[in-house]
CSV table of C-alpha atoms in Angstrom, one decimal:
chain,number,residue,atom,x,y,z
A,1,MET,CA,-5.4,13.6,28.0
A,2,ARG,CA,-6.0,12.6,24.4
A,3,THR,CA,-2.9,14.5,23.3
A,4,LYS,CA,-0.8,12.5,25.8
A,5,THR,CA,-2.3,9.3,24.4
A,6,ASP,CA,-1.6,10.2,20.8
A,7,ALA,CA,1.9,11.3,21.8
A,8,LYS,CA,2.6,8.0,23.5
A,9,ARG,CA,1.2,6.1,20.5
A,10,GLN,CA,3.6,8.0,18.2
A,11,GLU,CA,6.5,7.4,20.6
A,12,ILE,CA,5.7,3.6,20.5
A,13,LEU,CA,5.5,3.6,16.7
A,14,ALA,CA,8.8,5.4,16.4
A,15,ALA,CA,10.6,3.0,18.8
A,16,ALA,CA,9.0,0.0,17.1
A,17,ALA,CA,10.1,1.3,13.6
A,18,GLU,CA,13.7,1.5,14.9
A,19,ILE,CA,13.6,-2.0,16.4
A,20,PHE,CA,12.0,-3.5,13.3
A,21,GLU,CA,14.6,-1.8,11.1
A,22,GLU,CA,17.5,-2.9,13.3
A,23,LEU,CA,16.4,-6.4,14.0
A,24,GLY,CA,14.0,-7.3,11.3
A,25,TYR,CA,10.4,-8.5,12.0
A,26,GLN,CA,11.3,-12.0,13.1
A,27,ARG,CA,13.9,-11.1,15.7
A,28,ALA,CA,12.0,-8.0,17.0
A,29,SER,CA,10.0,-8.5,20.1
A,30,MET,CA,7.6,-6.5,22.3
A,31,SER,CA,10.2,-6.8,25.1
A,32,ALA,CA,12.8,-5.1,22.9
A,33,ILE,CA,10.4,-2.4,21.9
A,34,SER,CA,9.3,-1.8,25.5
A,35,ALA,CA,13.0,-1.7,26.6
A,36,ARG,CA,13.7,0.9,24.0
A,37,LEU,CA,10.8,3.0,25.3
A,38,GLY,CA,11.8,2.5,28.9
A,39,GLY,CA,8.3,1.2,29.8
A,40,SER,CA,6.5,-2.0,30.2
A,41,LYS,CA,5.1,-4.5,27.7
A,42,ALA,CA,1.6,-3.9,29.3
A,43,THR,CA,1.8,-0.3,28.0
A,44,LEU,CA,2.5,-1.6,24.4
A,45,TYR,CA,-0.4,-4.1,24.7
A,46,GLY,CA,-2.6,-1.3,25.8
A,47,TYR,CA,-2.1,0.3,22.4
A,48,PHE,CA,-1.5,-2.7,20.1
A,49,LYS,CA,-2.9,-6.2,20.7
A,50,SER,CA,0.2,-7.9,19.2
A,51,LYS,CA,3.5,-7.6,17.5
A,52,GLU,CA,1.7,-8.2,14.2
A,53,ALA,CA,-0.7,-5.3,14.8
A,54,LEU,CA,2.1,-3.0,15.8
A,55,PHE,CA,4.2,-4.0,12.8
A,56,ALA,CA,1.2,-3.5,10.5
A,57,THR,CA,0.6,-0.1,11.9
A,58,VAL,CA,4.3,0.9,11.5
A,59,MET,CA,4.4,-0.2,7.9
A,60,THR,CA,1.0,1.3,7.0
A,61,GLU,CA,1.8,4.7,8.5
A,62,ALA,CA,5.2,4.7,6.7
A,63,LEU,CA,3.5,4.1,3.4
A,64,GLU,CA,0.4,6.1,4.0
A,65,GLU,CA,1.8,9.5,3.1
A,66,LYS,CA,3.2,8.3,-0.3
A,67,GLY,CA,0.0,6.4,-0.9
A,68,GLY,CA,-2.2,9.4,0.0
A,69,GLN,CA,-0.3,11.6,-2.5
A,70,MET,CA,-0.8,9.0,-5.2
A,71,MET,CA,-4.5,8.7,-4.5
A,72,SER,CA,-5.0,12.4,-4.6
A,73,LEU,CA,-4.1,12.3,-8.3
A,74,LEU,CA,-7.4,10.5,-9.1
A,75,ASP,CA,-9.2,13.7,-10.2
A,76,GLU,CA,-12.6,13.1,-11.7
A,77,GLU,CA,-12.6,16.4,-13.5
A,78,GLY,CA,-9.4,15.8,-15.5
A,79,ASP,CA,-8.9,13.8,-18.6
A,80,VAL,CA,-9.1,10.1,-17.7
A,81,GLY,CA,-6.0,9.1,-19.7
A,82,THR,CA,-3.8,11.9,-18.2
A,83,THR,CA,-5.1,11.2,-14.7
A,84,LEU,CA,-4.5,7.4,-14.9
A,85,ARG,CA,-1.0,8.0,-16.4
A,86,GLY,CA,-0.1,10.3,-13.6
A,87,PHE,CA,-1.4,7.8,-11.0
A,88,GLY,CA,0.3,4.9,-12.8
A,89,GLU,CA,3.7,6.6,-12.9
A,90,ARG,CA,3.5,7.2,-9.1
A,91,TYR,CA,2.3,3.7,-8.5
A,92,VAL,CA,5.2,2.2,-10.6
A,93,ALA,CA,7.6,4.2,-8.5
A,94,PHE,CA,5.8,3.5,-5.2
A,95,MET,CA,5.8,-0.3,-5.7
A,96,ARG,CA,9.6,-0.3,-5.9
A,97,THR,CA,10.2,1.5,-2.6
A,98,PRO,CA,12.1,-0.4,0.0
A,99,GLU,CA,9.3,0.1,2.6
A,100,LEU,CA,6.6,-1.4,0.3
A,101,LEU,CA,8.8,-4.3,-0.8
A,102,SER,CA,9.7,-5.1,2.8
A,103,SER,CA,6.0,-5.0,3.8
A,104,ILE,CA,5.0,-7.3,0.9
A,105,ARG,CA,7.8,-9.8,1.7
A,106,ILE,CA,7.0,-10.0,5.3
A,107,ALA,CA,3.3,-10.2,4.7
A,108,ILE,CA,3.8,-13.1,2.3
A,109,GLY,CA,6.3,-14.8,4.6
A,110,GLU,CA,4.1,-14.4,7.7
A,111,GLY,CA,0.7,-14.7,6.1
A,112,VAL,CA,0.4,-18.4,6.5
A,113,ASP,CA,1.3,-18.6,10.1
A,114,SER,CA,-0.2,-15.4,11.5
A,115,ALA,CA,-2.8,-12.7,11.0
A,116,LEU,CA,-0.1,-10.3,9.9
A,117,GLY,CA,-0.4,-10.9,6.2
A,118,ALA,CA,-4.2,-10.3,6.2
A,119,GLU,CA,-3.8,-7.3,8.4
A,120,LEU,CA,-1.2,-5.7,6.2
A,121,TYR,CA,-3.4,-6.4,3.1
A,122,GLU,CA,-6.5,-4.9,4.7
A,123,LEU,CA,-4.7,-1.8,5.9
A,124,GLY,CA,-2.8,-1.3,2.7
A,125,PRO,CA,-3.6,-2.7,-0.8
A,126,ARG,CA,-7.2,-3.6,-0.1
A,127,ARG,CA,-8.0,-0.1,1.1
A,128,ALA,CA,-6.1,1.6,-1.7
A,129,TRP,CA,-7.6,-0.4,-4.6
A,130,ASP,CA,-11.1,0.0,-3.1
A,131,GLU,CA,-10.4,3.8,-3.5
A,132,VAL,CA,-9.3,3.2,-7.1
A,133,ALA,CA,-12.5,1.2,-7.7
A,134,ASP,CA,-14.6,4.1,-6.3
A,135,TYR,CA,-12.9,6.4,-8.7
A,136,LEU,CA,-13.6,4.1,-11.6
A,137,ARG,CA,-17.2,3.6,-10.5
A,138,ARG,CA,-17.8,7.3,-10.7
A,139,LEU,CA,-16.3,7.4,-14.2
A,140,MET,CA,-18.5,4.5,-15.2
A,141,GLY,CA,-21.5,6.3,-13.9
A,142,ARG,CA,-20.7,9.3,-16.0
A,143,GLY,CA,-20.3,7.2,-19.2
A,144,ILE,CA,-16.5,7.8,-19.5
A,145,LEU,CA,-15.8,4.1,-18.9
A,146,ILE,CA,-18.0,1.2,-19.9
A,147,PRO,CA,-20.3,-0.1,-17.2
A,148,GLY,CA,-18.8,-3.0,-15.4
A,149,GLU,CA,-17.5,-4.2,-12.0
A,150,PRO,CA,-15.3,-1.3,-10.7
A,151,LEU,CA,-13.3,-3.5,-8.3
A,152,ARG,CA,-12.4,-6.0,-11.1
A,153,ALA,CA,-11.4,-3.0,-13.3
A,154,ALA,CA,-9.2,-1.6,-10.5
A,155,TYR,CA,-7.4,-4.9,-10.2
A,156,HIS,CA,-7.0,-5.2,-14.0
A,157,LEU,CA,-5.3,-1.8,-13.9
A,158,LYS,CA,-3.2,-2.9,-10.9
A,159,GLY,CA,-2.1,-6.1,-12.8
A,160,LEU,CA,-1.2,-4.1,-15.9
A,161,LEU,CA,0.9,-1.6,-13.9
A,162,GLU,CA,2.7,-4.3,-12.0
A,163,ALA,CA,3.3,-6.7,-14.9
A,164,GLY,CA,7.0,-7.4,-15.4
A,165,ILE,CA,8.1,-5.1,-12.6
A,166,LEU,CA,6.8,-6.1,-9.2
A,167,GLU,CA,7.5,-9.8,-9.3
A,168,PRO,CA,11.1,-9.6,-10.5
A,169,VAL,CA,11.9,-6.8,-8.0
A,170,LEU,CA,10.4,-8.9,-5.1
A,171,PHE,CA,12.9,-11.7,-6.2
A,172,GLY,CA,15.8,-9.2,-6.1
A,173,ARG,CA,16.0,-8.8,-9.9
A,174,ASP,CA,15.7,-5.8,-12.1
A,175,PRO,CA,12.3,-5.1,-13.7
A,176,MET,CA,11.7,-7.1,-16.9
A,177,ILE,CA,9.8,-4.1,-18.4
A,178,ASP,CA,11.3,-0.5,-18.4
A,179,PRO,CA,9.5,1.3,-15.5
A,180,ALA,CA,10.0,4.6,-17.4
A,181,ASP,CA,7.2,3.8,-19.9
A,182,ALA,CA,5.3,1.1,-18.0
A,183,ALA,CA,2.5,3.4,-16.9
A,184,ASP,CA,1.8,4.7,-20.4
A,185,ALA,CA,1.7,1.2,-21.8
A,186,ALA,CA,-0.5,-0.1,-19.0
A,187,VAL,CA,-3.0,2.8,-19.2
A,188,ASP,CA,-3.2,2.4,-23.0
A,189,VAL,CA,-4.2,-1.2,-22.7
A,190,PHE,CA,-6.6,-0.5,-19.8
A,191,LEU,CA,-8.3,2.3,-21.7
A,192,LYS,CA,-8.7,0.1,-24.9
A,193,ALA,CA,-10.6,-2.3,-22.7
A,194,TYR,CA,-12.6,0.1,-20.6
A,195,ARG,CA,-13.0,3.5,-22.3
A,196,ALA,CA,-16.6,4.1,-23.5
A,197,ALA,CA,-17.0,4.7,-27.2
A,198,ALA,CA,-17.2,8.4,-28.0
């Protein structure tokens, strides 16, 4: 029975992704998604409590594979500079993907009037940067990075990687900083602040 449930959930997510792509978040409805499935809205609500929850799941799952590949680069055994540069390069590319940009724009646009923004944040960026903080916490514990607040350090890294790139791109402009060397520059600044003295 569980296989059938998981299969139905995936069928719902696939139909919802198509509707969200065709109509956009605002114009998409649970009725349109259930019509695409050939089922009832009650079935949708049995899996997802709202359009916001369904959209958040669609967006999160679309981004999860790319995000997972990026997080797998946080190898404690490798050189911290090399590891953070590899991670940073992937993150700089990831934050310019249409899926992520769409998710951010919708989360910001809907965040004031619904729970969607908070849900997208909790399922995506919050979870990801908590993982980065855990990685940095372990490096601090081993004396590779100076002791401090790992979550604050993770968000410092995030800010350095996004600087001059994410904001202009969200506004439909080209990055103000060349993405090709953004990760190297960001990691250099981060390590000057956080690497423990040899």
